[in-house]
Amino acid sequence: LTPNQQATYQTSGQQLERSLVALPEPLAIPAGQPQAIAFDHTPVVTVFKKMEAAYGIMINYDADLLAGCELTADFGSESLFEKLDLICRATNSRYEVVDAQIIIYSKGCR
């Protein structure tokens, strides 16, 4: 397991399932302190890379589809999932958490 991941043992199927914790925290900032970051016409692929680094969580997406997507936003104390909700709303995308990673589904912004 890596930071922001948890494991759940399913006794019925004797299976160990890996998932994200309910409220992932940025790795480099002490818990409870806001992580302020601003993006100004930033390619959304760059935004996702910064989020991957900040939270230590893999974010899978089609970089070619998202190549035309840019984001202008100021993030402060929002949770990871609130940030993802806002990014996906701005880029007409959606996300899903699968096996301790985040998958972005998008038709692109071109």
PDB file of N, CA and C in Angstrom:
ATOM      1  N   LEU A   1       0.834  -1.199   0.000  1.00  0.00           N
ATOM      2  CA  LEU A   1       0.000   0.000   0.000  1.00  0.00           C
ATOM      3  C   LEU A   1       0.869   1.249   0.000  1.00  0.00           C
ATOM      4  N   THR A   2       0.349   2.277  -0.610  1.00  0.00           N
ATOM      5  CA  THR A   2       1.013   3.570  -0.613  1.00  0.00           C
ATOM      6  C   THR A   2       0.148   4.552   0.183  1.00  0.00           C
ATOM      7  N   PRO A   3       0.681   5.745   0.480  1.00  0.00           N
ATOM      8  CA  PRO A   3      -0.151   6.717   1.189  1.00  0.00           C
ATOM      9  C   PRO A   3      -1.468   6.951   0.447  1.00  0.00           C
ATOM     10  N   ASN A   4      -2.515   7.205   1.192  1.00  0.00           N
ATOM     11  CA  ASN A   4      -3.871   7.448   0.686  1.00  0.00           C
ATOM     12  C   ASN A   4      -4.551   6.194   0.149  1.00  0.00           C
ATOM     13  N   GLN A   5      -3.975   5.031   0.427  1.00  0.00           N
ATOM     14  CA  GLN A   5      -4.614   3.770   0.063  1.00  0.00           C
ATOM     15  C   GLN A   5      -4.962   3.004   1.329  1.00  0.00           C
ATOM     16  N   GLN A   6      -5.927   2.105   1.196  1.00  0.00           N
ATOM     17  CA  GLN A   6      -6.309   1.218   2.286  1.00  0.00           C
ATOM     18  C   GLN A   6      -6.618  -0.150   1.701  1.00  0.00           C
ATOM     19  N   ALA A   7      -6.599  -1.147   2.558  1.00  0.00           N
ATOM     20  CA  ALA A   7      -6.941  -2.499   2.122  1.00  0.00           C
ATOM     21  C   ALA A   7      -8.097  -2.999   2.971  1.00  0.00           C
ATOM     22  N   THR A   8      -9.012  -3.704   2.333  1.00  0.00           N
ATOM     23  CA  THR A   8     -10.161  -4.293   3.007  1.00  0.00           C
ATOM     24  C   THR A   8     -10.163  -5.779   2.702  1.00  0.00           C
ATOM     25  N   TYR A   9     -10.266  -6.576   3.756  1.00  0.00           N
ATOM     26  CA  TYR A   9     -10.297  -8.026   3.571  1.00  0.00           C
ATOM     27  C   TYR A   9     -11.743  -8.493   3.531  1.00  0.00           C
ATOM     28  N   GLN A  10     -12.118  -9.131   2.439  1.00  0.00           N
ATOM     29  CA  GLN A  10     -13.460  -9.683   2.276  1.00  0.00           C
ATOM     30  C   GLN A  10     -13.432 -11.135   2.735  1.00  0.00           C
ATOM     31  N   THR A  11     -14.020 -11.392   3.898  1.00  0.00           N
ATOM     32  CA  THR A  11     -13.989 -12.753   4.438  1.00  0.00           C
ATOM     33  C   THR A  11     -14.793 -13.724   3.596  1.00  0.00           C
ATOM     34  N   SER A  12     -15.860 -13.253   2.985  1.00  0.00           N
ATOM     35  CA  SER A  12     -16.701 -14.152   2.196  1.00  0.00           C
ATOM     36  C   SER A  12     -15.939 -14.739   1.013  1.00  0.00           C
ATOM     37  N   GLY A  13     -15.145 -13.935   0.352  1.00  0.00           N
ATOM     38  CA  GLY A  13     -14.391 -14.420  -0.800  1.00  0.00           C
ATOM     39  C   GLY A  13     -12.914 -14.570  -0.498  1.00  0.00           C
ATOM     40  N   GLN A  14     -12.539 -14.358   0.753  1.00  0.00           N
ATOM     41  CA  GLN A  14     -11.143 -14.401   1.188  1.00  0.00           C
ATOM     42  C   GLN A  14     -10.261 -13.629   0.210  1.00  0.00           C
ATOM     43  N   GLN A  15     -10.639 -12.374   0.036  1.00  0.00           N
ATOM     44  CA  GLN A  15      -9.979 -11.530  -0.942  1.00  0.00           C
ATOM     45  C   GLN A  15      -9.596 -10.206  -0.300  1.00  0.00           C
ATOM     46  N   LEU A  16      -8.426  -9.707  -0.643  1.00  0.00           N
ATOM     47  CA  LEU A  16      -7.953  -8.418  -0.163  1.00  0.00           C
ATOM     48  C   LEU A  16      -8.166  -7.389  -1.273  1.00  0.00           C
ATOM     49  N   GLU A  17      -8.920  -6.325  -0.964  1.00  0.00           N
ATOM     50  CA  GLU A  17      -9.217  -5.298  -1.959  1.00  0.00           C
ATOM     51  C   GLU A  17      -8.521  -3.998  -1.583  1.00  0.00           C
ATOM     52  N   ARG A  18      -7.842  -3.418  -2.549  1.00  0.00           N
ATOM     53  CA  ARG A  18      -7.150  -2.155  -2.355  1.00  0.00           C
ATOM     54  C   ARG A  18      -8.060  -1.028  -2.841  1.00  0.00           C
ATOM     55  N   SER A  19      -8.106   0.075  -2.088  1.00  0.00           N
ATOM     56  CA  SER A  19      -8.928   1.218  -2.476  1.00  0.00           C
ATOM     57  C   SER A  19      -8.311   2.493  -1.912  1.00  0.00           C
ATOM     58  N   LEU A  20      -8.883   3.626  -2.294  1.00  0.00           N
ATOM     59  CA  LEU A  20      -8.444   4.900  -1.742  1.00  0.00           C
ATOM     60  C   LEU A  20      -9.117   5.136  -0.402  1.00  0.00           C
ATOM     61  N   VAL A  21      -8.458   5.871   0.475  1.00  0.00           N
ATOM     62  CA  VAL A  21      -9.078   6.267   1.731  1.00  0.00           C
ATOM     63  C   VAL A  21     -10.206   7.245   1.410  1.00  0.00           C
ATOM     64  N   ALA A  22     -11.104   7.451   2.357  1.00  0.00           N
ATOM     65  CA  ALA A  22     -12.279   8.295   2.115  1.00  0.00           C
ATOM     66  C   ALA A  22     -11.905   9.741   1.790  1.00  0.00           C
ATOM     67  N   LEU A  23     -10.910  10.285   2.471  1.00  0.00           N
ATOM     68  CA  LEU A  23     -10.484  11.673   2.243  1.00  0.00           C
ATOM     69  C   LEU A  23      -8.971  11.725   2.041  1.00  0.00           C
ATOM     70  N   PRO A  24      -8.494  11.476   0.824  1.00  0.00           N
ATOM     71  CA  PRO A  24      -7.048  11.532   0.578  1.00  0.00           C
ATOM     72  C   PRO A  24      -6.477  12.904   0.930  1.00  0.00           C
ATOM     73  N   GLU A  25      -5.293  12.889   1.535  1.00  0.00           N
ATOM     74  CA  GLU A  25      -4.611  14.123   1.934  1.00  0.00           C
ATOM     75  C   GLU A  25      -3.379  14.332   1.063  1.00  0.00           C
ATOM     76  N   PRO A  26      -3.019  15.588   0.779  1.00  0.00           N
ATOM     77  CA  PRO A  26      -1.766  15.841   0.059  1.00  0.00           C
ATOM     78  C   PRO A  26      -0.592  15.287   0.861  1.00  0.00           C
ATOM     79  N   LEU A  27       0.405  14.759   0.185  1.00  0.00           N
ATOM     80  CA  LEU A  27       1.524  14.115   0.858  1.00  0.00           C
ATOM     81  C   LEU A  27       2.501  15.097   1.477  1.00  0.00           C
ATOM     82  N   ALA A  28       2.745  16.235   0.836  1.00  0.00           N
ATOM     83  CA  ALA A  28       3.785  17.149   1.282  1.00  0.00           C
ATOM     84  C   ALA A  28       3.302  18.197   2.276  1.00  0.00           C
ATOM     85  N   ILE A  29       2.021  18.240   2.547  1.00  0.00           N
ATOM     86  CA  ILE A  29       1.455  19.257   3.430  1.00  0.00           C
ATOM     87  C   ILE A  29       0.865  18.573   4.658  1.00  0.00           C
ATOM     88  N   PRO A  30       1.188  19.062   5.854  1.00  0.00           N
ATOM     89  CA  PRO A  30       0.619  18.448   7.053  1.00  0.00           C
ATOM     90  C   PRO A  30      -0.905  18.435   7.008  1.00  0.00           C
ATOM     91  N   ALA A  31      -1.491  17.371   7.500  1.00  0.00           N
ATOM     92  CA  ALA A  31      -2.949  17.218   7.510  1.00  0.00           C
ATOM     93  C   ALA A  31      -3.595  18.411   8.201  1.00  0.00           C
ATOM     94  N   GLY A  32      -4.696  18.862   7.652  1.00  0.00           N
ATOM     95  CA  GLY A  32      -5.437  19.959   8.246  1.00  0.00           C
ATOM     96  C   GLY A  32      -5.049  21.331   7.724  1.00  0.00           C
ATOM     97  N   GLN A  33      -3.920  21.431   7.011  1.00  0.00           N
ATOM     98  CA  GLN A  33      -3.521  22.714   6.447  1.00  0.00           C
ATOM     99  C   GLN A  33      -3.949  22.760   4.984  1.00  0.00           C
ATOM    100  N   PRO A  34      -4.495  23.879   4.534  1.00  0.00           N
ATOM    101  CA  PRO A  34      -4.967  23.955   3.146  1.00  0.00           C
ATOM    102  C   PRO A  34      -3.814  23.933   2.151  1.00  0.00           C
ATOM    103  N   GLN A  35      -4.088  23.370   1.005  1.00  0.00           N
ATOM    104  CA  GLN A  35      -3.121  23.354  -0.084  1.00  0.00           C
ATOM    105  C   GLN A  35      -3.633  24.315  -1.145  1.00  0.00           C
ATOM    106  N   ALA A  36      -3.106  25.526  -1.150  1.00  0.00           N
ATOM    107  CA  ALA A  36      -3.552  26.527  -2.115  1.00  0.00           C
ATOM    108  C   ALA A  36      -2.744  26.381  -3.396  1.00  0.00           C
ATOM    109  N   ILE A  37      -3.437  26.301  -4.511  1.00  0.00           N
ATOM    110  CA  ILE A  37      -2.780  26.208  -5.810  1.00  0.00           C
ATOM    111  C   ILE A  37      -3.696  26.846  -6.842  1.00  0.00           C
ATOM    112  N   ALA A  38      -3.087  27.601  -7.744  1.00  0.00           N
ATOM    113  CA  ALA A  38      -3.856  28.291  -8.779  1.00  0.00           C
ATOM    114  C   ALA A  38      -3.402  27.813 -10.152  1.00  0.00           C
ATOM    115  N   PHE A  39      -4.358  27.682 -11.043  1.00  0.00           N
ATOM    116  CA  PHE A  39      -4.086  27.314 -12.430  1.00  0.00           C
ATOM    117  C   PHE A  39      -4.686  28.396 -13.320  1.00  0.00           C
ATOM    118  N   ASP A  40      -3.914  28.860 -14.296  1.00  0.00           N
ATOM    119  CA  ASP A  40      -4.383  29.892 -15.215  1.00  0.00           C
ATOM    120  C   ASP A  40      -4.173  29.409 -16.647  1.00  0.00           C
ATOM    121  N   HIS A  41      -5.256  28.999 -17.288  1.00  0.00           N
ATOM    122  CA  HIS A  41      -5.196  28.442 -18.645  1.00  0.00           C
ATOM    123  C   HIS A  41      -4.156  27.323 -18.718  1.00  0.00           C
ATOM    124  N   THR A  42      -4.153  26.476 -17.710  1.00  0.00           N
ATOM    125  CA  THR A  42      -3.199  25.369 -17.613  1.00  0.00           C
ATOM    126  C   THR A  42      -3.777  24.141 -18.291  1.00  0.00           C
ATOM    127  N   PRO A  43      -2.985  23.456 -19.119  1.00  0.00           N
ATOM    128  CA  PRO A  43      -3.486  22.207 -19.709  1.00  0.00           C
ATOM    129  C   PRO A  43      -3.937  21.252 -18.605  1.00  0.00           C
ATOM    130  N   VAL A  44      -5.106  20.665 -18.775  1.00  0.00           N
ATOM    131  CA  VAL A  44      -5.658  19.805 -17.729  1.00  0.00           C
ATOM    132  C   VAL A  44      -4.764  18.583 -17.491  1.00  0.00           C
ATOM    133  N   VAL A  45      -4.019  18.167 -18.494  1.00  0.00           N
ATOM    134  CA  VAL A  45      -3.071  17.064 -18.310  1.00  0.00           C
ATOM    135  C   VAL A  45      -2.018  17.465 -17.277  1.00  0.00           C
ATOM    136  N   THR A  46      -1.558  18.709 -17.318  1.00  0.00           N
ATOM    137  CA  THR A  46      -0.603  19.212 -16.330  1.00  0.00           C
ATOM    138  C   THR A  46      -1.240  19.250 -14.946  1.00  0.00           C
ATOM    139  N   VAL A  47      -2.497  19.654 -14.879  1.00  0.00           N
ATOM    140  CA  VAL A  47      -3.219  19.691 -13.601  1.00  0.00           C
ATOM    141  C   VAL A  47      -3.279  18.289 -13.000  1.00  0.00           C
ATOM    142  N   PHE A  48      -3.634  17.294 -13.816  1.00  0.00           N
ATOM    143  CA  PHE A  48      -3.712  15.923 -13.312  1.00  0.00           C
ATOM    144  C   PHE A  48      -2.345  15.419 -12.852  1.00  0.00           C
ATOM    145  N   LYS A  49      -1.281  15.767 -13.561  1.00  0.00           N
ATOM    146  CA  LYS A  49       0.066  15.349 -13.156  1.00  0.00           C
ATOM    147  C   LYS A  49       0.432  15.955 -11.808  1.00  0.00           C
ATOM    148  N   LYS A  50       0.084  17.229 -11.605  1.00  0.00           N
ATOM    149  CA  LYS A  50       0.363  17.879 -10.317  1.00  0.00           C
ATOM    150  C   LYS A  50      -0.442  17.226  -9.195  1.00  0.00           C
ATOM    151  N   MET A  51      -1.682  16.846  -9.483  1.00  0.00           N
ATOM    152  CA  MET A  51      -2.510  16.186  -8.473  1.00  0.00           C
ATOM    153  C   MET A  51      -1.958  14.795  -8.148  1.00  0.00           C
ATOM    154  N   GLU A  52      -1.493  14.083  -9.166  1.00  0.00           N
ATOM    155  CA  GLU A  52      -0.875  12.775  -8.931  1.00  0.00           C
ATOM    156  C   GLU A  52       0.311  12.911  -7.981  1.00  0.00           C
ATOM    157  N   ALA A  53       1.162  13.899  -8.240  1.00  0.00           N
ATOM    158  CA  ALA A  53       2.339  14.110  -7.404  1.00  0.00           C
ATOM    159  C   ALA A  53       1.954  14.548  -5.995  1.00  0.00           C
ATOM    160  N   ALA A  54       0.964  15.416  -5.889  1.00  0.00           N
ATOM    161  CA  ALA A  54       0.560  15.944  -4.582  1.00  0.00           C
ATOM    162  C   ALA A  54      -0.049  14.873  -3.688  1.00  0.00           C
ATOM    163  N   TYR A  55      -0.842  13.968  -4.269  1.00  0.00           N
ATOM    164  CA  TYR A  55      -1.572  12.982  -3.473  1.00  0.00           C
ATOM    165  C   TYR A  55      -0.974  11.580  -3.545  1.00  0.00           C
ATOM    166  N   GLY A  56      -0.031  11.345  -4.449  1.00  0.00           N
ATOM    167  CA  GLY A  56       0.544  10.015  -4.592  1.00  0.00           C
ATOM    168  C   GLY A  56      -0.455   9.008  -5.118  1.00  0.00           C
ATOM    169  N   ILE A  57      -1.405   9.482  -5.908  1.00  0.00           N
ATOM    170  CA  ILE A  57      -2.471   8.631  -6.442  1.00  0.00           C
ATOM    171  C   ILE A  57      -2.385   8.654  -7.964  1.00  0.00           C
ATOM    172  N   MET A  58      -2.450   7.481  -8.583  1.00  0.00           N
ATOM    173  CA  MET A  58      -2.408   7.404 -10.036  1.00  0.00           C
ATOM    174  C   MET A  58      -3.730   7.896 -10.617  1.00  0.00           C
ATOM    175  N   ILE A  59      -3.628   8.791 -11.587  1.00  0.00           N
ATOM    176  CA  ILE A  59      -4.797   9.281 -12.315  1.00  0.00           C
ATOM    177  C   ILE A  59      -4.612   8.879 -13.773  1.00  0.00           C
ATOM    178  N   ASN A  60      -5.488   8.027 -14.264  1.00  0.00           N
ATOM    179  CA  ASN A  60      -5.416   7.549 -15.645  1.00  0.00           C
ATOM    180  C   ASN A  60      -6.370   8.356 -16.517  1.00  0.00           C
ATOM    181  N   TYR A  61      -5.891   8.762 -17.679  1.00  0.00           N
ATOM    182  CA  TYR A  61      -6.690   9.555 -18.608  1.00  0.00           C
ATOM    183  C   TYR A  61      -6.089   9.402 -19.996  1.00  0.00           C
ATOM    184  N   ASP A  62      -6.849   9.776 -20.998  1.00  0.00           N
ATOM    185  CA  ASP A  62      -6.373   9.766 -22.376  1.00  0.00           C
ATOM    186  C   ASP A  62      -5.800  11.152 -22.670  1.00  0.00           C
ATOM    187  N   ALA A  63      -4.484  11.261 -22.664  1.00  0.00           N
ATOM    188  CA  ALA A  63      -3.826  12.556 -22.854  1.00  0.00           C
ATOM    189  C   ALA A  63      -4.157  13.166 -24.212  1.00  0.00           C
ATOM    190  N   ASP A  64      -4.335  12.342 -25.225  1.00  0.00           N
ATOM    191  CA  ASP A  64      -4.673  12.869 -26.553  1.00  0.00           C
ATOM    192  C   ASP A  64      -6.048  13.536 -26.546  1.00  0.00           C
ATOM    193  N   LEU A  65      -7.016  12.890 -25.890  1.00  0.00           N
ATOM    194  CA  LEU A  65      -8.360  13.471 -25.819  1.00  0.00           C
ATOM    195  C   LEU A  65      -8.376  14.776 -25.024  1.00  0.00           C
ATOM    196  N   LEU A  66      -7.566  14.841 -23.985  1.00  0.00           N
ATOM    197  CA  LEU A  66      -7.563  16.009 -23.106  1.00  0.00           C
ATOM    198  C   LEU A  66      -6.577  17.085 -23.546  1.00  0.00           C
ATOM    199  N   ALA A  67      -5.897  16.871 -24.670  1.00  0.00           N
ATOM    200  CA  ALA A  67      -4.863  17.806 -25.120  1.00  0.00           C
ATOM    201  C   ALA A  67      -5.396  19.229 -25.310  1.00  0.00           C
ATOM    202  N   GLY A  68      -6.638  19.388 -25.709  1.00  0.00           N
ATOM    203  CA  GLY A  68      -7.198  20.719 -25.928  1.00  0.00           C
ATOM    204  C   GLY A  68      -7.865  21.323 -24.712  1.00  0.00           C
ATOM    205  N   CYS A  69      -7.828  20.644 -23.587  1.00  0.00           N
ATOM    206  CA  CYS A  69      -8.519  21.112 -22.375  1.00  0.00           C
ATOM    207  C   CYS A  69      -7.581  21.940 -21.504  1.00  0.00           C
ATOM    208  N   GLU A  70      -8.061  23.114 -21.105  1.00  0.00           N
ATOM    209  CA  GLU A  70      -7.319  23.973 -20.185  1.00  0.00           C
ATOM    210  C   GLU A  70      -8.191  24.275 -18.977  1.00  0.00           C
ATOM    211  N   LEU A  71      -7.529  24.604 -17.871  1.00  0.00           N
ATOM    212  CA  LEU A  71      -8.256  24.887 -16.636  1.00  0.00           C
ATOM    213  C   LEU A  71      -7.745  26.180 -16.020  1.00  0.00           C
ATOM    214  N   THR A  72      -8.673  27.018 -15.613  1.00  0.00           N
ATOM    215  CA  THR A  72      -8.362  28.187 -14.806  1.00  0.00           C
ATOM    216  C   THR A  72      -9.146  28.028 -13.516  1.00  0.00           C
ATOM    217  N   ALA A  73      -8.427  27.875 -12.416  1.00  0.00           N
ATOM    218  CA  ALA A  73      -9.086  27.629 -11.127  1.00  0.00           C
ATOM    219  C   ALA A  73      -8.130  27.939  -9.987  1.00  0.00           C
ATOM    220  N   ASP A  74      -8.703  28.329  -8.859  1.00  0.00           N
ATOM    221  CA  ASP A  74      -7.960  28.506  -7.615  1.00  0.00           C
ATOM    222  C   ASP A  74      -8.472  27.470  -6.636  1.00  0.00           C
ATOM    223  N   PHE A  75      -7.598  26.573  -6.216  1.00  0.00           N
ATOM    224  CA  PHE A  75      -7.976  25.555  -5.243  1.00  0.00           C
ATOM    225  C   PHE A  75      -7.338  25.885  -3.908  1.00  0.00           C
ATOM    226  N   GLY A  76      -8.109  25.667  -2.857  1.00  0.00           N
ATOM    227  CA  GLY A  76      -7.606  25.890  -1.510  1.00  0.00           C
ATOM    228  C   GLY A  76      -7.810  24.656  -0.668  1.00  0.00           C
ATOM    229  N   SER A  77      -8.835  24.681   0.154  1.00  0.00           N
ATOM    230  CA  SER A  77      -9.056  23.594   1.112  1.00  0.00           C
ATOM    231  C   SER A  77      -9.982  22.501   0.588  1.00  0.00           C
ATOM    232  N   GLU A  78     -10.316  22.527  -0.704  1.00  0.00           N
ATOM    233  CA  GLU A  78     -11.199  21.498  -1.253  1.00  0.00           C
ATOM    234  C   GLU A  78     -10.542  20.125  -1.129  1.00  0.00           C
ATOM    235  N   SER A  79     -11.368  19.117  -0.950  1.00  0.00           N
ATOM    236  CA  SER A  79     -10.847  17.751  -0.916  1.00  0.00           C
ATOM    237  C   SER A  79     -10.436  17.337  -2.325  1.00  0.00           C
ATOM    238  N   LEU A  80      -9.707  16.250  -2.423  1.00  0.00           N
ATOM    239  CA  LEU A  80      -9.318  15.726  -3.731  1.00  0.00           C
ATOM    240  C   LEU A  80     -10.544  15.507  -4.603  1.00  0.00           C
ATOM    241  N   PHE A  81     -11.585  14.920  -4.027  1.00  0.00           N
ATOM    242  CA  PHE A  81     -12.774  14.603  -4.811  1.00  0.00           C
ATOM    243  C   PHE A  81     -13.550  15.854  -5.211  1.00  0.00           C
ATOM    244  N   GLU A  82     -13.533  16.886  -4.372  1.00  0.00           N
ATOM    245  CA  GLU A  82     -14.156  18.160  -4.757  1.00  0.00           C
ATOM    246  C   GLU A  82     -13.397  18.795  -5.917  1.00  0.00           C
ATOM    247  N   LYS A  83     -12.069  18.723  -5.866  1.00  0.00           N
ATOM    248  CA  LYS A  83     -11.259  19.246  -6.971  1.00  0.00           C
ATOM    249  C   LYS A  83     -11.565  18.484  -8.254  1.00  0.00           C
ATOM    250  N   LEU A  84     -11.626  17.169  -8.162  1.00  0.00           N
ATOM    251  CA  LEU A  84     -11.930  16.358  -9.344  1.00  0.00           C
ATOM    252  C   LEU A  84     -13.313  16.680  -9.892  1.00  0.00           C
ATOM    253  N   ASP A  85     -14.286  16.873  -8.995  1.00  0.00           N
ATOM    254  CA  ASP A  85     -15.638  17.243  -9.440  1.00  0.00           C
ATOM    255  C   ASP A  85     -15.607  18.541 -10.246  1.00  0.00           C
ATOM    256  N   LEU A  86     -14.884  19.533  -9.747  1.00  0.00           N
ATOM    257  CA  LEU A  86     -14.802  20.827 -10.425  1.00  0.00           C
ATOM    258  C   LEU A  86     -14.076  20.718 -11.765  1.00  0.00           C
ATOM    259  N   ILE A  87     -12.973  19.982 -11.782  1.00  0.00           N
ATOM    260  CA  ILE A  87     -12.219  19.807 -13.030  1.00  0.00           C
ATOM    261  C   ILE A  87     -13.069  19.082 -14.061  1.00  0.00           C
ATOM    262  N   CYS A  88     -13.735  18.029 -13.630  1.00  0.00           N
ATOM    263  CA  CYS A  88     -14.557  17.257 -14.567  1.00  0.00           C
ATOM    264  C   CYS A  88     -15.740  18.074 -15.077  1.00  0.00           C
ATOM    265  N   ARG A  89     -16.326  18.881 -14.223  1.00  0.00           N
ATOM    266  CA  ARG A  89     -17.429  19.736 -14.660  1.00  0.00           C
ATOM    267  C   ARG A  89     -16.935  20.737 -15.710  1.00  0.00           C
ATOM    268  N   ALA A  90     -15.750  21.289 -15.491  1.00  0.00           N
ATOM    269  CA  ALA A  90     -15.197  22.285 -16.416  1.00  0.00           C
ATOM    270  C   ALA A  90     -14.772  21.682 -17.751  1.00  0.00           C
ATOM    271  N   THR A  91     -14.450  20.394 -17.757  1.00  0.00           N
ATOM    272  CA  THR A  91     -13.957  19.749 -18.982  1.00  0.00           C
ATOM    273  C   THR A  91     -14.950  18.752 -19.563  1.00  0.00           C
ATOM    274  N   ASN A  92     -16.172  18.762 -19.048  1.00  0.00           N
ATOM    275  CA  ASN A  92     -17.201  17.832 -19.524  1.00  0.00           C
ATOM    276  C   ASN A  92     -16.711  16.383 -19.457  1.00  0.00           C
ATOM    277  N   SER A  93     -16.117  16.057 -18.324  1.00  0.00           N
ATOM    278  CA  SER A  93     -15.569  14.720 -18.085  1.00  0.00           C
ATOM    279  C   SER A  93     -16.236  14.125 -16.858  1.00  0.00           C
ATOM    280  N   ARG A  94     -15.865  12.912 -16.546  1.00  0.00           N
ATOM    281  CA  ARG A  94     -16.290  12.286 -15.291  1.00  0.00           C
ATOM    282  C   ARG A  94     -15.145  11.411 -14.813  1.00  0.00           C
ATOM    283  N   TYR A  95     -15.188  11.047 -13.528  1.00  0.00           N
ATOM    284  CA  TYR A  95     -14.138  10.182 -12.997  1.00  0.00           C
ATOM    285  C   TYR A  95     -14.749   9.044 -12.210  1.00  0.00           C
ATOM    286  N   GLU A  96     -13.934   8.032 -12.030  1.00  0.00           N
ATOM    287  CA  GLU A  96     -14.335   6.856 -11.262  1.00  0.00           C
ATOM    288  C   GLU A  96     -13.106   6.379 -10.497  1.00  0.00           C
ATOM    289  N   VAL A  97     -13.309   5.939  -9.267  1.00  0.00           N
ATOM    290  CA  VAL A  97     -12.223   5.362  -8.482  1.00  0.00           C
ATOM    291  C   VAL A  97     -12.295   3.853  -8.651  1.00  0.00           C
ATOM    292  N   VAL A  98     -11.205   3.271  -9.168  1.00  0.00           N
ATOM    293  CA  VAL A  98     -11.138   1.835  -9.409  1.00  0.00           C
ATOM    294  C   VAL A  98      -9.806   1.326  -8.881  1.00  0.00           C
ATOM    295  N   ASP A  99      -9.856   0.389  -7.957  1.00  0.00           N
ATOM    296  CA  ASP A  99      -8.642  -0.266  -7.450  1.00  0.00           C
ATOM    297  C   ASP A  99      -7.567   0.750  -7.052  1.00  0.00           C
ATOM    298  N   ALA A 100      -7.923   1.702  -6.221  1.00  0.00           N
ATOM    299  CA  ALA A 100      -7.003   2.694  -5.654  1.00  0.00           C
ATOM    300  C   ALA A 100      -6.396   3.633  -6.689  1.00  0.00           C
ATOM    301  N   GLN A 101      -7.045   3.782  -7.823  1.00  0.00           N
ATOM    302  CA  GLN A 101      -6.619   4.768  -8.806  1.00  0.00           C
ATOM    303  C   GLN A 101      -7.847   5.507  -9.327  1.00  0.00           C
ATOM    304  N   ILE A 102      -7.606   6.632  -9.957  1.00  0.00           N
ATOM    305  CA  ILE A 102      -8.696   7.440 -10.492  1.00  0.00           C
ATOM    306  C   ILE A 102      -8.643   7.361 -12.012  1.00  0.00           C
ATOM    307  N   ILE A 103      -9.775   7.077 -12.608  1.00  0.00           N
ATOM    308  CA  ILE A 103      -9.866   6.997 -14.060  1.00  0.00           C
ATOM    309  C   ILE A 103     -10.745   8.145 -14.541  1.00  0.00           C
ATOM    310  N   ILE A 104     -10.221   8.927 -15.469  1.00  0.00           N
ATOM    311  CA  ILE A 104     -10.942  10.057 -16.046  1.00  0.00           C
ATOM    312  C   ILE A 104     -11.511   9.628 -17.392  1.00  0.00           C
ATOM    313  N   TYR A 105     -12.793   9.857 -17.571  1.00  0.00           N
ATOM    314  CA  TYR A 105     -13.460   9.574 -18.846  1.00  0.00           C
ATOM    315  C   TYR A 105     -13.849  10.910 -19.466  1.00  0.00           C
ATOM    316  N   SER A 106     -13.430  11.133 -20.703  1.00  0.00           N
ATOM    317  CA  SER A 106     -13.700  12.410 -21.358  1.00  0.00           C
ATOM    318  C   SER A 106     -13.845  12.215 -22.859  1.00  0.00           C
ATOM    319  N   LYS A 107     -14.596  13.115 -23.463  1.00  0.00           N
ATOM    320  CA  LYS A 107     -14.707  13.145 -24.924  1.00  0.00           C
ATOM    321  C   LYS A 107     -13.813  14.235 -25.497  1.00  0.00           C
ATOM    322  N   GLY A 108     -13.106  14.929 -24.625  1.00  0.00           N
ATOM    323  CA  GLY A 108     -12.194  15.972 -25.069  1.00  0.00           C
ATOM    324  C   GLY A 108     -12.826  17.346 -25.043  1.00  0.00           C
ATOM    325  N   CYS A 109     -12.031  18.353 -25.366  1.00  0.00           N
ATOM    326  CA  CYS A 109     -12.485  19.744 -25.302  1.00  0.00           C
ATOM    327  C   CYS A 109     -12.293  20.478 -26.617  1.00  0.00           C
ATOM    328  N   ARG A 110     -11.961  19.812 -27.654  1.00  0.00           N
ATOM    329  CA  ARG A 110     -11.665  20.482 -28.934  1.00  0.00           C
ATOM    330  C   ARG A 110     -12.901  21.014 -29.572  1.00  0.00           C
TER     331      ARG A 110
END
